[in-house]
PDB file of C-alpha atoms in Angstrom:
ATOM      1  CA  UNK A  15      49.157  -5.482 -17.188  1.00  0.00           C
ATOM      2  CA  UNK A  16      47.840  -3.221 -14.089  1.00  0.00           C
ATOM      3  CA  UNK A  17      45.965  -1.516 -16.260  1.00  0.00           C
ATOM      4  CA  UNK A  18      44.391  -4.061 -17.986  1.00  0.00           C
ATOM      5  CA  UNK A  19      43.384  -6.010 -14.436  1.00  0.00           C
ATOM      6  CA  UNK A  20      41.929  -2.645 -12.959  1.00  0.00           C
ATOM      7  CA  UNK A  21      39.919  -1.952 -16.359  1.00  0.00           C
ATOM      8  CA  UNK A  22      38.282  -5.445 -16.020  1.00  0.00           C
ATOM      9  CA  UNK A  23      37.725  -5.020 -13.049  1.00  0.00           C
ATOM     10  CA  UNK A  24      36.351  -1.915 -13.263  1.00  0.00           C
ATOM     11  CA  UNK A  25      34.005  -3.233 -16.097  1.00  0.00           C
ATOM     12  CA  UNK A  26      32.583  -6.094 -13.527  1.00  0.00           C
ATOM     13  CA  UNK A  27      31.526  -3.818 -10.950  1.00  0.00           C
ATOM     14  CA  UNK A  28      30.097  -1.174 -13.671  1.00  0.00           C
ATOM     15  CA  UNK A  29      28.004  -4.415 -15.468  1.00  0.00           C
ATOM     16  CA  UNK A  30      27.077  -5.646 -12.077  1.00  0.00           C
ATOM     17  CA  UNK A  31      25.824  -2.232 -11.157  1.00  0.00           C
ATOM     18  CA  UNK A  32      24.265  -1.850 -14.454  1.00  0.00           C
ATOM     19  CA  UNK A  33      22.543  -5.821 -13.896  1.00  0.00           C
ATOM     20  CA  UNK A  34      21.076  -4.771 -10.337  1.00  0.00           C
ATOM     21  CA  UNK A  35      19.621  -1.484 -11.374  1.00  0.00           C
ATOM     22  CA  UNK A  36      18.248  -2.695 -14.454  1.00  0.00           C
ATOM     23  CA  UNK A  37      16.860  -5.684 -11.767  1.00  0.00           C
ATOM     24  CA  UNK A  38      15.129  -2.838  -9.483  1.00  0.00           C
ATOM     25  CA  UNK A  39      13.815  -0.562 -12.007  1.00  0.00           C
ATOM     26  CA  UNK A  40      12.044  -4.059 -13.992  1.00  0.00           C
ATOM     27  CA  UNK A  41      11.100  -4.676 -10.276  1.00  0.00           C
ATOM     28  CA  UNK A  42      10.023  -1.599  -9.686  1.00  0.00           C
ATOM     29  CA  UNK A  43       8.037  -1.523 -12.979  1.00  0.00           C
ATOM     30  CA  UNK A  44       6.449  -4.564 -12.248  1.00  0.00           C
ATOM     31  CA  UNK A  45       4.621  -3.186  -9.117  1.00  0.00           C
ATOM     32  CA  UNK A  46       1.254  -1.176  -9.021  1.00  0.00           C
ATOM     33  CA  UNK A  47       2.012   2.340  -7.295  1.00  0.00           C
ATOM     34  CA  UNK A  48      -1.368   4.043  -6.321  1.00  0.00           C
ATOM     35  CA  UNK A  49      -1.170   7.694  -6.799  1.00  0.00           C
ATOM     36  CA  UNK A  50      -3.987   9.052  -4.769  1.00  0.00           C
ATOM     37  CA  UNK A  51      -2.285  12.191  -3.772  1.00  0.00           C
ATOM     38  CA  UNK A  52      -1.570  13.457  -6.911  1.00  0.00           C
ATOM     39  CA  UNK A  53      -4.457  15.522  -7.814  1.00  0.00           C
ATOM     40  CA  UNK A  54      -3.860  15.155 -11.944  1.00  0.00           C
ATOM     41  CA  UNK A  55      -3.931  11.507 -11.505  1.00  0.00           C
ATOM     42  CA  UNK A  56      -7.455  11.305  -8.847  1.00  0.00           C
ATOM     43  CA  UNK A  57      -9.288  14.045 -11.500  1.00  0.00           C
ATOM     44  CA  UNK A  58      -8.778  11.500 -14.098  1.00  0.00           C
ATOM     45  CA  UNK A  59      -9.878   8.916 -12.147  1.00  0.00           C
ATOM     46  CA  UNK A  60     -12.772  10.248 -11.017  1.00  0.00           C
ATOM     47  CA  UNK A  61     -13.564  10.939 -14.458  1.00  0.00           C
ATOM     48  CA  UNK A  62     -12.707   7.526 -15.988  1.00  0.00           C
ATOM     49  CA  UNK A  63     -14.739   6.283 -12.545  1.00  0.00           C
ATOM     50  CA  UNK A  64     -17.375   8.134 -13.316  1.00  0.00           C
ATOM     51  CA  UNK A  65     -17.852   7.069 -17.168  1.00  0.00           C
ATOM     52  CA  UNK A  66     -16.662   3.097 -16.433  1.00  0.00           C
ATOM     53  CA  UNK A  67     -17.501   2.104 -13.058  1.00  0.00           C
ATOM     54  CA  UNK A  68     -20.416   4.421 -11.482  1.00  0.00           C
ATOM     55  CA  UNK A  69     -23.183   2.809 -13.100  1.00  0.00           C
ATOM     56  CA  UNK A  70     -22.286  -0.907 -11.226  1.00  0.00           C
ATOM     57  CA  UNK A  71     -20.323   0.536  -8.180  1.00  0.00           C
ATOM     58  CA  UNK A  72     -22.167   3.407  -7.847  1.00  0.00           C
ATOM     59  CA  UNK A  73     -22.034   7.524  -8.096  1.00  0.00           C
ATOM     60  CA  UNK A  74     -20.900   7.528  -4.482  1.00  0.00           C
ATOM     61  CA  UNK A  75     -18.407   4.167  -4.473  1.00  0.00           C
ATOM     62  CA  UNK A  76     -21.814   2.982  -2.451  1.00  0.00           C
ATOM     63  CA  UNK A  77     -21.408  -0.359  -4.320  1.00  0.00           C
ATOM     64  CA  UNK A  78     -24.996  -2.539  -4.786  1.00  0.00           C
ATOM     65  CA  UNK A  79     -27.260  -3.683  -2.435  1.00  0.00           C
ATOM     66  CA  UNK A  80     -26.922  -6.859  -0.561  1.00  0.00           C
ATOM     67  CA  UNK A  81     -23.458  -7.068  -2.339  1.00  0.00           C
ATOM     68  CA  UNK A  82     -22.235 -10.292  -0.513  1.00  0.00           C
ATOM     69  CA  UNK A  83     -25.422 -12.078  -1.061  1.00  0.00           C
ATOM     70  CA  UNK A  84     -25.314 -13.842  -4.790  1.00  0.00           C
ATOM     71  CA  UNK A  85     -27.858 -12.888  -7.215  1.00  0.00           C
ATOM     72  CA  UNK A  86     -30.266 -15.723  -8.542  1.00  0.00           C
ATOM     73  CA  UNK A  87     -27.581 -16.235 -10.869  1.00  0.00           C
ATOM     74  CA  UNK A  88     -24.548 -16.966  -8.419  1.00  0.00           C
ATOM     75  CA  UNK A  89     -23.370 -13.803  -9.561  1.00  0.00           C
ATOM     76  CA  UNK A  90     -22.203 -11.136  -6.541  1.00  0.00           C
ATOM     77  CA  UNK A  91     -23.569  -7.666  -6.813  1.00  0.00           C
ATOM     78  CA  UNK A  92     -21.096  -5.083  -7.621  1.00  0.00           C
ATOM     79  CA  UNK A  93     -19.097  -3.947  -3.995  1.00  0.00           C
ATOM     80  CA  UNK A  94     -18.985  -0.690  -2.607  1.00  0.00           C
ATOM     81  CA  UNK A  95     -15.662   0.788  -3.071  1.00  0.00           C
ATOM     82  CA  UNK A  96     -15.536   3.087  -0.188  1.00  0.00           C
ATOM     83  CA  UNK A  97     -14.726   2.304   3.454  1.00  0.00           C
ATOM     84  CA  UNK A  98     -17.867   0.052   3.936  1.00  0.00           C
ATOM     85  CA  UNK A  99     -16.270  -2.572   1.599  1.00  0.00           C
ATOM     86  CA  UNK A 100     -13.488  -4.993   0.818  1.00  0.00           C
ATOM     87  CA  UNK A 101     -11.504  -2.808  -1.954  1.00  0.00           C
ATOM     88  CA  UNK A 102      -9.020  -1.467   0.665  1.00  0.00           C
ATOM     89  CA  UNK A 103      -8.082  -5.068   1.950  1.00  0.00           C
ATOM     90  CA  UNK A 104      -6.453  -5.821  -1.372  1.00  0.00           C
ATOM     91  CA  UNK A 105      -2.815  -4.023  -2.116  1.00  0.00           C
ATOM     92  CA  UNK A 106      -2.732  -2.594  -5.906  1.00  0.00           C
ATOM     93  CA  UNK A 107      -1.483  -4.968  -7.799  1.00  0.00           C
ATOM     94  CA  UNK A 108      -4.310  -7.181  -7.065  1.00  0.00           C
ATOM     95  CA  UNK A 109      -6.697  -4.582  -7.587  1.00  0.00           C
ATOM     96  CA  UNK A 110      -5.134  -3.862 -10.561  1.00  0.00           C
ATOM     97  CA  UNK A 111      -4.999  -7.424 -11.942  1.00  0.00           C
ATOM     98  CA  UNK A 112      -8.544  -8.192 -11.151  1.00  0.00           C
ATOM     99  CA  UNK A 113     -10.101  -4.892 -12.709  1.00  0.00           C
ATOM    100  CA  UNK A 114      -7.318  -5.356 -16.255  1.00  0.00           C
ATOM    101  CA  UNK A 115      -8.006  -8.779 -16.538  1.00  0.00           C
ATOM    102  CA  UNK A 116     -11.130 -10.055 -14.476  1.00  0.00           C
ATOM    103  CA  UNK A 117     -11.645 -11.836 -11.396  1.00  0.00           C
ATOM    104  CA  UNK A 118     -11.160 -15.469 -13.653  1.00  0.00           C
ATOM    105  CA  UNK A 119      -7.985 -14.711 -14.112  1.00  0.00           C
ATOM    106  CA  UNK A 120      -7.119 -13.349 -10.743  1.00  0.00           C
ATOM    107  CA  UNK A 121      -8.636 -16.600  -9.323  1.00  0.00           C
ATOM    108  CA  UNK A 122      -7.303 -18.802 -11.714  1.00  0.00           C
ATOM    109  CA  UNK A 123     -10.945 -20.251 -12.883  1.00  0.00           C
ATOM    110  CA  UNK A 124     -11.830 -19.093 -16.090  1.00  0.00           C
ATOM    111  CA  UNK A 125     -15.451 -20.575 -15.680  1.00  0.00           C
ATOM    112  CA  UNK A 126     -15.768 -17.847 -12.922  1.00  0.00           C
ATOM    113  CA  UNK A 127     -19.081 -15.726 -13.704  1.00  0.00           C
ATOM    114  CA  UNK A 128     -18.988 -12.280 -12.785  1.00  0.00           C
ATOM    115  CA  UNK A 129     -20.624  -8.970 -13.625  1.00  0.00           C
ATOM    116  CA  UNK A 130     -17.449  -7.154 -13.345  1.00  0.00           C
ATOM    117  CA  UNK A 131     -16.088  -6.260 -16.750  1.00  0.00           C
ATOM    118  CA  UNK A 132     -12.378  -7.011 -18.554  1.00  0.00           C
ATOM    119  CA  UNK A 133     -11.013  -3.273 -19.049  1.00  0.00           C
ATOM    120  CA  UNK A 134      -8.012  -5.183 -20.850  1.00  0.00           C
ATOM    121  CA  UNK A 135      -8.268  -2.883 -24.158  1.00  0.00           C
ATOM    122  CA  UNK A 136     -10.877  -0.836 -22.864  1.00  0.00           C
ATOM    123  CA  UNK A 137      -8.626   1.406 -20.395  1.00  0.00           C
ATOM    124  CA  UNK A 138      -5.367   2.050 -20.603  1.00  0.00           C
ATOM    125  CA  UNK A 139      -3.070   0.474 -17.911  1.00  0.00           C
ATOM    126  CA  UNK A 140      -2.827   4.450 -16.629  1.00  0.00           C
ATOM    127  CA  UNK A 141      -6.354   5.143 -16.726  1.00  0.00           C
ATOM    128  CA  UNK A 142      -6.567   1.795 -14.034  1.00  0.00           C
ATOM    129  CA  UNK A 143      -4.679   2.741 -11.885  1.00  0.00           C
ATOM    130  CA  UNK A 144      -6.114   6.709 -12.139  1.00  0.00           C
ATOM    131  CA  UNK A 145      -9.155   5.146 -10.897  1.00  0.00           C
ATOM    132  CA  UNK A 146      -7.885   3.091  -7.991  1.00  0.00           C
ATOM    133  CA  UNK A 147      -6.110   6.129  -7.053  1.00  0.00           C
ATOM    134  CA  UNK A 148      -9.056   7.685  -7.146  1.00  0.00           C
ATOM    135  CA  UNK A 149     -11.258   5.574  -5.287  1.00  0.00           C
ATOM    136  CA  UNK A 150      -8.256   5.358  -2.598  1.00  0.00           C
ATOM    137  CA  UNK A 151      -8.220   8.884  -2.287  1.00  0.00           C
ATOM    138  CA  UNK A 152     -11.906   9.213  -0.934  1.00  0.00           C
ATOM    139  CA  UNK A 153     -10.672   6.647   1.987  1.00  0.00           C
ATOM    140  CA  UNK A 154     -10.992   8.301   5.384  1.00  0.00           C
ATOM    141  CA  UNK A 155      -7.143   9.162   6.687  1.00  0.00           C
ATOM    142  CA  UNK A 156      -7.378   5.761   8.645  1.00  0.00           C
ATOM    143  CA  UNK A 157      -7.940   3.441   6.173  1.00  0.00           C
ATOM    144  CA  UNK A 158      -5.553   4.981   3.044  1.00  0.00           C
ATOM    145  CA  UNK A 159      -2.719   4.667   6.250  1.00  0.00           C
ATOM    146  CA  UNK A 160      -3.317   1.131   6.859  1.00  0.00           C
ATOM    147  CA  UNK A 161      -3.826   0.261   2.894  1.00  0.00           C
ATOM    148  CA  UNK A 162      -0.286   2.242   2.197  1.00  0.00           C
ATOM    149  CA  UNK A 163       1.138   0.408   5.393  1.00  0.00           C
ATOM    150  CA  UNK A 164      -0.094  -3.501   3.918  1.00  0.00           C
ATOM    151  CA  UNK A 165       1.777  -2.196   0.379  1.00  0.00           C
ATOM    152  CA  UNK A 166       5.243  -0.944   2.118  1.00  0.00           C
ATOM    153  CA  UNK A 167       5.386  -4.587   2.991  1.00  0.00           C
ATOM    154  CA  UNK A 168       5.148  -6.199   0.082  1.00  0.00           C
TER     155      UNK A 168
END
């Protein structure tokens, strides 16, 4: 009878393990995680940059002219993405939703014009977040601190 109490019991605590682990690894999963340190991941980026978002956002992440000012029609000029702009006020995931999936969606207006493209089935979900790496990689010291800081607390 011991035995069988201190099996069972020993079976809660292993599923209840198993349950909270499987919890923080789907967790875990479900959260954008920047790489821009690994050098393998930023040399893709730059390359998938470079073929996919250059010719908007510019060879140097320079971004358009007059980006905040809308176009004659309504639609924003592509942002810089280096320390001039907005990119590194936004933690991953939302970077990462509104580049997969377009700024629509991210707003929740699907009548939302925009120049920005849907890379849903154009880049893989690695090849995004290569190229946010990448573009938070060429972030002076500063500014990558304070954007890692703002995702620790999420």
């Amino acid at each position: 009878m011991r035995r069988a109490i201190w099996t069972a019991g020993a079976s809660v605590v292993v599923l209840t393990v198993a349950f909270y682990s499987l919890g923080a690894v789907s967790a875990e999963m479900d959260r954008v995680v920047l790489r821009d340190t690994d050098p393998k991941v930023i040399k893709t980026g730059a390359a998938v940059y470079d073929a996919s978002c250059a010719s908007c956002h510019g060879t140097e992440l320079e971004g358009q002219a007059n980006w905040r000012i809308p176009e004659a029609d309504g639609r924003l000029p592509a942002p810089p993405h280096d320390e001039t702009g907005h990119t590194w006020h936004h933690d991953g995931d939302t970077l990462f939703r509104l580049t997969k999936y377009g700024v629509g969606a991210l707003i929740n207006d699907p009548d939302y014009a925009s120049n920005m493209p849907i890379y849903e089935g154009v880049l893989t979900d690695d090849e995004i977040i290569a190229v946010l790496s990448y573009i938070k990689s060429t972030w002076p010291e500063d500014i990558r601190a304070r954007h890692t800081a703002m995702e620790n607390r999420k």
